[in-house]
């Protein structure tokens, strides 16, 4: 499919489209493009958007889908920027490009403002600085860097160059086990909670997990001794949505409903993870609830839209959002029907707008770390 990057249709003509009209037009344009177009959707998307996705999944599943598909000639990614970058790297890796005679699959993020505040909590310069400072007290040859997939391609490339790996919330334990099979220590960024919750489940004591604050001098605010005694150095990043869930929310619900089962995303803080019955990626949360017997009562600690969808899809179960706070991922919400319609109709007219394309050297090294991610379940 040959596309140009200049829009054929202007977004201003889409802004006030009615939902039903936009939805019908997206379906029509998709119909015209058939299998040449793959629309992927993350579980946190708006209902009206995810309904139009060909396939939906958590970050791990969406990476696999982008890596596997051989038919599509364009991907519209209804998720956030780091997910689109990952899809670009995997869908346009050298062997796939060779199969297509060098033609790229453009990966389109319908609204480029759809970022991830957690991913923004670590940048390349900060991580390079951390690595150099670490070398003053420990041998960095003994450290495997792990980046959560919620990070820029630049950080994935850092991991690729230093023998490291990308993980998602679905395979973080496997990634940590792999890392320890290679080297003695791990530098885990940018989500402290996923790192801490996973390492704790592997019986690594808290005192061996110093927290690196990139805003502080002197080993990220740690005494040199703490770095020497470390096994997992955690980065001080967090997801603002999952910070809403508090231990008191679990206590309150358990008091009211003693039989309630609590499942939370591992981006929740340790005190919440410790009180929960289970932790899981968005994909795992969905399958646990699907497989539970009718009548089961659940409290779920993750993004509101997913929890409300689960409630609607499982009227035979009682499903509560773990917090009374909004718990909405505002950046995911940027992908709305007008943007999706604009992106898809432009594509059908031969124009790829809002293409996310990772610079080749970054993509090459990030791919090394992503390939390791896809080998670890
Ligand atoms: P999953 O990997 O579970 O899809 O989660 C991604 C995410 O951004 C959670 O906040
Ligand atoms: Fe990022 Fe949090 Fe939104 Fe997930 S929920 S995409 S971690 S801001």
XYZ file of N, CA and C in Angstrom, residues 78-276:
597
model
N -5.107 2.026 18.565
C -5.938 2.725 19.548
C -5.377 2.385 20.926
N -4.352 3.109 21.268
C -3.667 2.898 22.548
C -2.882 4.156 22.823
N -1.684 4.009 23.394
C -0.871 5.201 23.646
C 0.465 5.095 22.910
N 1.228 6.192 22.970
C 2.378 6.354 22.078
C 3.396 5.214 22.180
N 3.740 4.782 23.411
C 4.775 3.738 23.498
C 4.297 2.439 22.847
N 2.997 2.209 22.851
C 2.460 0.982 22.235
C 2.596 1.068 20.712
N 2.341 2.267 20.181
C 2.472 2.454 18.728
C 3.941 2.326 18.322
N 4.842 2.855 19.135
C 6.274 2.717 18.825
C 6.666 1.245 18.798
N 6.197 0.510 19.784
C 6.528 -0.924 19.862
C 5.996 -1.653 18.626
N 4.764 -1.317 18.244
C 4.174 -1.954 17.057
C 4.985 -1.605 15.814
N 5.443 -0.354 15.719
C 6.243 0.057 14.554
C 7.535 -0.764 14.491
N 8.209 -0.900 15.625
C 9.490 -1.629 15.632
C 9.267 -3.090 15.233
N 8.217 -3.693 15.771
C 7.996 -5.125 15.508
C 7.450 -5.365 14.099
N 6.516 -4.534 13.661
C 5.911 -4.759 12.341
C 6.891 -4.433 11.218
N 7.892 -3.576 11.512
C 8.842 -3.180 10.465
C 10.245 -3.679 10.748
N 10.332 -4.815 11.457
C 11.661 -5.358 11.729
C 12.247 -5.897 10.411
N 13.569 -6.044 10.334
C 14.205 -6.321 9.047
C 13.601 -7.496 8.277
N 13.280 -8.615 8.952
C 12.766 -9.765 8.175
C 11.390 -9.491 7.573
N 10.575 -8.704 8.295
C 9.251 -8.369 7.752
C 9.387 -7.376 6.578
N 10.291 -6.423 6.734
C 10.509 -5.465 5.640
C 10.984 -6.209 4.396
N 11.873 -7.191 4.588
C 12.398 -7.950 3.439
C 11.262 -8.707 2.752
N 10.368 -9.304 3.556
C 9.229 -10.046 2.963
C 8.356 -9.125 2.102
N 8.287 -7.850 2.488
C 7.426 -6.900 1.763
C 8.214 -6.070 0.755
N 9.415 -6.527 0.441
C 10.234 -5.795 -0.537
C 10.572 -4.394 -0.061
N 10.722 -4.241 1.248
C 11.147 -2.950 1.810
C 9.992 -2.013 2.164
N 8.752 -2.408 1.858
C 7.626 -1.495 2.142
C 7.325 -1.485 3.644
N 7.210 -0.291 4.208
C 6.899 -0.173 5.630
C 5.403 -0.293 5.869
N 5.055 -0.798 7.043
C 3.655 -0.750 7.493
C 3.555 0.496 8.372
N 2.868 1.538 7.920
C 2.767 2.714 8.798
C 1.915 2.399 10.033
N 2.399 2.828 11.193
C 1.614 2.650 12.428
C 1.084 4.023 12.813
N -0.229 4.094 12.907
C -0.893 5.386 13.095
C -1.514 5.475 14.482
N -1.182 6.558 15.176
C -1.815 6.829 16.471
C -2.812 7.961 16.203
N -4.113 7.691 16.238
C -5.078 8.693 15.762
C -4.929 10.076 16.397
N -4.474 10.137 17.655
C -4.171 11.441 18.252
C -2.787 11.335 18.895
N -1.853 12.119 18.388
C -0.467 12.000 18.883
C -0.305 12.496 20.318
N -1.331 13.118 20.868
C -1.223 13.539 22.282
C -1.433 12.370 23.235
N -1.805 11.211 22.707
C -2.077 10.055 23.580
C -0.752 9.455 24.065
N -0.236 10.006 25.144
C 1.024 9.516 25.707
C 0.763 8.728 26.977
N 1.822 8.529 27.776
C 1.678 7.805 29.049
C 2.552 8.535 30.058
N 1.928 9.048 31.128
C 2.700 9.860 32.087
C 3.750 9.007 32.798
N 3.479 7.733 32.971
C 4.494 6.853 33.577
C 5.712 6.749 32.648
N 5.464 6.515 31.364
C 6.577 6.387 30.409
C 7.428 7.665 30.407
N 6.792 8.804 30.662
C 7.526 10.076 30.632
C 8.383 10.287 31.874
N 8.321 9.373 32.841
C 9.070 9.591 34.090
C 10.524 9.142 34.010
N 10.935 8.630 32.869
C 12.369 8.324 32.689
C 12.720 8.698 31.258
N 13.817 9.431 31.093
C 14.248 9.682 29.714
C 15.669 9.165 29.530
N 16.115 9.160 28.278
C 17.408 8.571 27.942
C 18.555 9.194 28.726
N 18.565 10.535 28.825
C 19.679 11.212 29.505
C 19.712 10.818 30.981
N 18.543 10.715 31.603
C 18.509 10.358 33.037
C 19.014 8.929 33.257
N 18.608 8.036 32.373
C 19.012 6.634 32.553
C 20.510 6.475 32.270
N 21.015 7.178 31.259
C 22.467 7.132 30.977
C 23.225 7.653 32.202
N 22.724 8.726 32.777
C 23.409 9.311 33.932
C 23.416 8.320 35.109
N 22.280 7.701 35.318
C 22.177 6.699 36.384
C 23.208 5.580 36.154
N 23.284 5.110 34.925
C 24.195 3.995 34.588
C 25.642 4.396 34.881
N 26.002 5.632 34.522
C 27.375 6.089 34.773
C 27.651 6.232 36.256
N 26.666 6.724 36.979
C 26.868 6.875 38.432
C 26.985 5.511 39.106
N 26.178 4.570 38.625
C 26.245 3.222 39.213
C 27.650 2.638 39.049
N 28.264 2.956 37.899
C 29.595 2.397 37.607
C 30.648 2.884 38.610
N 30.333 3.948 39.375
C 31.283 4.398 40.400
C 31.301 3.454 41.597
N 30.222 2.696 41.796
C 30.172 1.848 43.002
C 30.002 0.360 42.727
N 29.455 0.020 41.581
C 29.306 -1.413 41.251
C 29.740 -1.621 39.802
N 29.927 -2.882 39.457
C 30.317 -3.207 38.086
C 29.034 -3.314 37.254
N 28.840 -2.387 36.321
C 27.579 -2.420 35.564
C 27.517 -3.614 34.598
N 28.645 -4.292 34.423
C 28.611 -5.545 33.644
C 27.766 -6.595 34.371
N 27.587 -6.380 35.683
C 26.785 -7.308 36.487
C 25.323 -6.875 36.583
N 24.932 -5.851 35.848
C 23.565 -5.319 35.963
C 22.803 -5.538 34.657
N 21.623 -6.139 34.751
C 20.748 -6.236 33.573
C 19.717 -5.115 33.653
N 19.663 -4.232 32.649
C 18.589 -3.233 32.660
C 17.283 -3.836 32.139
N 16.220 -3.560 32.854
C 14.880 -3.990 32.396
C 14.025 -2.749 32.282
N 13.453 -2.539 31.117
C 12.479 -1.458 31.043
C 11.083 -2.036 30.874
N 10.165 -1.480 31.651
C 8.753 -1.787 31.464
C 8.402 -1.284 30.065
N 7.509 -1.975 29.375
C 7.147 -1.576 28.015
C 6.595 -0.151 27.982
N 6.049 0.308 29.108
C 5.574 1.693 29.217
C 6.794 2.603 29.325
N 7.477 2.789 28.218
C 8.697 3.605 28.179
C 8.963 3.956 26.723
N 9.825 4.938 26.517
C 10.122 5.345 25.132
C 10.972 4.279 24.438
N 10.967 4.337 23.103
C 11.808 3.419 22.320
C 13.277 3.630 22.668
N 13.626 4.855 23.025
C 15.011 5.160 23.387
C 15.465 4.313 24.593
N 14.581 4.150 25.560
C 14.949 3.341 26.731
C 14.982 1.850 26.403
N 14.128 1.446 25.487
C 14.175 0.040 25.052
C 15.505 -0.205 24.339
N 15.944 0.785 23.555
C 17.227 0.654 22.861
C 18.366 0.591 23.876
N 18.269 1.363 24.949
C 19.287 1.318 26.000
C 19.405 -0.125 26.525
N 18.249 -0.737 26.761
C 18.251 -2.127 27.268
C 18.842 -3.068 26.217
N 18.478 -2.865 24.970
C 19.023 -3.717 23.906
C 20.536 -3.624 23.842
N 21.067 -2.412 23.975
C 22.528 -2.209 23.876
C 23.263 -2.785 25.071
N 22.588 -2.879 26.214
C 23.268 -3.327 27.435
C 22.839 -4.732 27.854
N 22.417 -5.537 26.895
C 22.076 -6.932 27.210
C 20.821 -7.055 28.060
N 19.935 -6.078 27.989
C 18.735 -6.094 28.825
C 17.487 -6.519 28.071
N 16.366 -6.285 28.691
C 15.092 -6.843 28.202
C 13.971 -5.840 28.469
N 12.903 -5.951 27.684
C 11.668 -5.198 27.954
C 10.729 -6.176 28.655
N 9.939 -5.695 29.607
C 8.899 -6.570 30.164
C 7.558 -5.859 30.085
N 6.503 -6.617 30.208
C 5.176 -6.017 30.365
C 4.668 -6.483 31.725
N 3.466 -6.049 32.067
C 2.933 -6.499 33.357
C 2.556 -7.980 33.284
N 2.480 -8.522 32.063
C 2.106 -9.938 31.918
C 3.311 -10.870 32.078
N 4.524 -10.374 31.874
C 5.664 -11.302 31.948
C 6.816 -10.762 32.800
N 6.498 -9.843 33.718
C 7.564 -9.203 34.500
C 8.351 -10.235 35.312
N 7.670 -11.242 35.849
C 8.397 -12.226 36.644
C 9.372 -13.021 35.765
N 8.883 -13.444 34.606
C 9.740 -14.179 33.665
C 10.937 -13.330 33.257
N 10.704 -12.033 33.060
C 11.802 -11.152 32.646
C 12.831 -11.014 33.764
N 12.341 -10.896 35.013
C 13.289 -10.791 36.137
C 14.068 -12.104 36.296
N 13.385 -13.223 36.145
C 14.088 -14.518 36.256
C 15.147 -14.623 35.166
N 14.770 -14.208 33.956
C 15.740 -14.242 32.852
C 16.936 -13.352 33.191
N 16.636 -12.157 33.718
C 17.712 -11.201 34.023
C 18.675 -11.796 35.050
N 18.116 -12.463 36.071
C 18.991 -13.033 37.101
C 19.736 -14.268 36.591
N 19.238 -14.866 35.521
C 19.999 -15.986 34.955
C 21.211 -15.450 34.177
N 21.185 -14.156 33.858
C 22.299 -13.555 33.112
C 23.316 -12.898 34.050
N 22.797 -12.133 35.006
C 23.662 -11.297 35.845
C 23.097 -11.193 37.262
N 23.921 -10.572 38.108
C 23.609 -10.524 39.547
C 22.513 -9.539 39.954
N 22.493 -8.417 39.239
C 21.591 -7.326 39.655
C 20.751 -6.845 38.488
N 19.721 -6.061 38.859
C 18.809 -5.507 37.853
C 18.625 -4.006 38.122
N 18.590 -3.234 37.028
C 18.106 -1.846 37.117
C 16.755 -1.853 36.427
N 15.699 -1.537 37.172
C 14.323 -1.674 36.665
C 13.684 -0.293 36.550
N 13.259 0.086 35.340
C 12.611 1.396 35.167
C 11.443 1.272 34.201
N 10.513 2.235 34.106
C 10.394 3.372 35.025
C 9.403 3.119 36.174
N 8.723 1.963 36.221
C 7.664 1.799 37.232
C 8.168 1.075 38.473
N 8.331 1.845 39.545
C 8.818 1.233 40.784
C 7.892 0.120 41.282
N 6.578 0.314 41.120
C 5.650 -0.634 41.750
C 5.689 -1.997 41.072
N 5.696 -2.001 39.744
C 5.785 -3.290 39.049
C 7.092 -3.990 39.448
N 8.176 -3.225 39.501
C 9.467 -3.813 39.872
C 9.429 -4.370 41.290
N 8.920 -3.577 42.214
C 8.921 -3.992 43.629
C 7.984 -5.182 43.848
N 6.775 -5.088 43.292
C 5.803 -6.176 43.497
C 6.326 -7.492 42.912
N 6.987 -7.407 41.777
C 7.467 -8.641 41.136
C 8.662 -9.206 41.900
N 9.580 -8.337 42.275
C 10.771 -8.816 42.997
C 10.389 -9.367 44.374
N 9.436 -8.742 45.032
C 8.986 -9.243 46.342
C 8.408 -10.639 46.219
N 7.652 -10.861 45.137
C 7.065 -12.200 44.939
C 8.170 -13.236 44.706
N 9.366 -12.772 44.380
C 10.503 -13.693 44.199
C 11.378 -13.716 45.451
N 10.811 -13.225 46.567
C 11.491 -13.244 47.867
C 12.734 -12.375 47.941
N 12.805 -11.356 47.149
C 13.926 -10.414 47.269
C 13.550 -9.400 48.346
N 14.399 -9.269 49.376
C 14.013 -8.362 50.468
C 14.013 -6.890 50.050
N 13.142 -6.113 50.677
C 13.014 -4.685 50.344
C 14.330 -3.945 50.495
N 15.120 -4.335 51.496
C 16.366 -3.585 51.708
C 17.358 -3.794 50.559
N 17.085 -4.768 49.712
C 17.959 -4.949 48.533
C 17.359 -4.275 47.287
N 16.366 -3.399 47.532
C 15.733 -2.699 46.396
C 15.765 -1.186 46.622
N 16.916 -0.557 46.515
C 16.929 0.903 46.687
C 16.118 1.583 45.590
N 15.582 2.758 45.937
C 14.759 3.514 44.987
C 15.593 4.662 44.424
N 15.773 4.661 43.120
C 16.603 5.677 42.458
C 15.712 6.842 42.045
N 15.980 8.012 42.652
C 15.225 9.218 42.298
C 16.083 10.028 41.327
N 15.678 10.114 40.056
C 16.531 10.808 39.082
C 16.681 12.298 39.369
N 15.833 12.824 40.239
C 15.905 14.250 40.573
C 16.903 14.526 41.693
N 17.466 13.482 42.297
C 18.370 13.693 43.430
C 19.812 13.367 43.051
N 20.736 14.112 43.628
C 22.158 13.815 43.396
C 22.587 12.681 44.308
N 23.754 12.147 44.025
C 24.321 11.130 44.904
C 23.574 9.829 44.812
N 23.808 9.077 43.777
C 23.188 7.750 43.571
C 21.663 7.780 43.736
N 21.070 8.750 43.095
C 19.605 8.850 43.120
C 19.065 8.979 44.526
N 19.879 9.609 45.416
C 19.427 9.819 46.796
C 19.717 8.636 47.713
N 20.634 7.756 47.314
C 20.938 6.570 48.139
C 22.393 6.595 48.603
N 22.645 6.062 49.815
C 24.052 5.901 50.188
C 24.703 4.838 49.282
N 26.002 4.994 49.021
C 26.700 4.045 48.136
C 26.493 2.603 48.627
N 26.432 2.459 49.955
C 26.279 1.122 50.550
C 24.992 0.426 50.078
N 23.924 1.240 49.946
C 22.632 0.670 49.518
C 22.734 0.152 48.082
N 23.508 0.836 47.263
C 23.668 0.389 45.876
C 24.525 -0.876 45.845
N 25.575 -0.908 46.671
C 26.436 -2.111 46.707
C 25.654 -3.335 47.186
N 24.709 -3.093 48.083
C 23.946 -4.231 48.635
C 22.683 -4.542 47.826
N 22.532 -3.903 46.680
C 21.254 -4.041 45.953
C 21.190 -5.284 45.086
N 19.955 -5.743 44.862
C 19.728 -6.741 43.814
C 18.875 -6.144 42.706
N 17.870 -5.333 43.106
C 17.030 -4.664 42.102
C 17.002 -3.168 42.432
N 17.546 -2.357 41.539
C 17.491 -0.905 41.735
C 16.232 -0.415 41.018
N 15.333 0.181 41.804
C 14.034 0.602 41.256
C 14.069 2.073 40.887
N 13.376 2.413 39.843
C 13.299 3.810 39.383
C 12.057 4.457 39.996
N 12.171 5.736 40.364
C 11.038 6.370 41.058
C 9.958 6.860 40.081
N 9.331 5.954 39.378
C 8.223 6.305 38.483
C 6.964 5.581 38.940
N 5.828 6.104 38.528
C 4.550 5.488 38.906
C 3.469 5.908 37.932
N 2.400 5.156 37.899
C 1.247 5.519 37.074
C 0.258 6.295 37.942
N -0.103 7.486 37.496
C -1.025 8.326 38.266
C -2.391 7.677 38.442
N -2.830 6.890 37.498
C -4.155 6.252 37.600
C -4.116 5.173 38.698
N -3.095 4.349 38.701
C -3.036 3.251 39.675
C -2.641 3.709 41.076
N -2.112 4.969 41.177
C -1.805 5.528 42.499
C -3.070 5.788 43.296
N -4.206 5.869 42.610
C -5.465 6.148 43.315
C -5.865 5.014 44.258
N -5.429 3.796 43.940
C -5.888 2.656 44.752
C -5.083 2.582 46.039
N -5.798 2.540 47.168
C -5.147 2.611 48.474
C -5.505 1.385 49.307
N -4.628 1.015 50.253
C -4.930 -0.154 51.088
C -6.294 -0.031 51.779
N -6.625 1.216 52.202
C -7.902 1.433 52.901
C -9.096 1.073 52.017
N -8.967 1.187 50.701
C -10.072 0.829 49.795
C -10.366 -0.673 49.919
N -9.303 -1.447 50.030
C -9.494 -2.903 50.141
C -10.120 -3.222 51.504
N -9.605 -2.586 52.554
C -10.137 -2.838 53.905
C -11.636 -2.521 53.957
N -11.985 -1.380 53.356
C -13.386 -0.923 53.378
C -14.294 -1.933 52.661
N -13.848 -2.393 51.494
C -14.688 -3.328 50.734
C -14.759 -4.705 51.402
N -13.643 -5.118 51.997
C -13.653 -6.433 52.671
C -14.566 -6.420 53.894
N -14.604 -5.258 54.556
C -15.467 -5.158 55.732
C -16.939 -5.276 55.307
N -17.252 -4.643 54.194
C -18.631 -4.646 53.703
C -19.007 -5.993 53.097
N -18.061 -6.569 52.350
C -18.327 -7.845 51.644
C -17.211 -8.845 51.986
N -17.342 -9.591 53.060
C -16.234 -10.460 53.476
C -15.810 -11.479 52.400
N -16.709 -11.798 51.474
C -16.351 -12.815 50.467
C -15.730 -12.200 49.207
N -15.503 -10.903 49.193
C -15.073 -10.263 47.937
C -13.664 -10.705 47.553
N -13.457 -10.884 46.243
C -12.112 -11.199 45.759
C -11.536 -9.930 45.141
N -10.285 -9.667 45.475
C -9.661 -8.420 45.013
C -8.547 -8.746 44.029
N -8.649 -8.150 42.849
C -7.586 -8.333 41.855
C -7.117 -6.946 41.413
N -5.804 -6.758 41.380
C -5.282 -5.428 41.033
C -4.157 -5.552 40.013
N -3.960 -4.450 39.299
C -2.853 -4.389 38.340
C -1.552 -4.193 39.127
N -0.451 -4.794 38.676
C 0.802 -4.666 39.451
C 1.415 -3.274 39.427
N 0.813 -2.310 38.728
C 1.253 -0.917 38.847
C 0.740 -0.298 40.147
N -0.092 -1.040 40.907
C -0.564 -0.523 42.199
C 0.561 -0.626 43.221
N 0.494 0.239 44.234
C 1.546 0.229 45.258
C 1.567 -1.093 46.043
N 2.732 -1.370 46.638
C 2.954 -2.646 47.325
C 1.910 -2.932 48.413
N 1.529 -1.900 49.154
C 0.583 -2.113 50.258
C -0.777 -2.562 49.727
N -1.090 -2.189 48.498
C -2.340 -2.626 47.860
C -2.142 -4.035 47.314
N -1.018 -4.243 46.629
C -0.727 -5.558 46.047
C -0.708 -6.631 47.140
N -0.141 -6.282 48.300
C -0.033 -7.263 49.392
C -1.397 -7.677 49.929
N -2.339 -6.762 49.913
C -3.671 -7.081 50.460
C -4.568 -7.783 49.435
N -4.195 -7.706 48.147
C -5.079 -8.245 47.098
C -4.988 -9.774 47.051
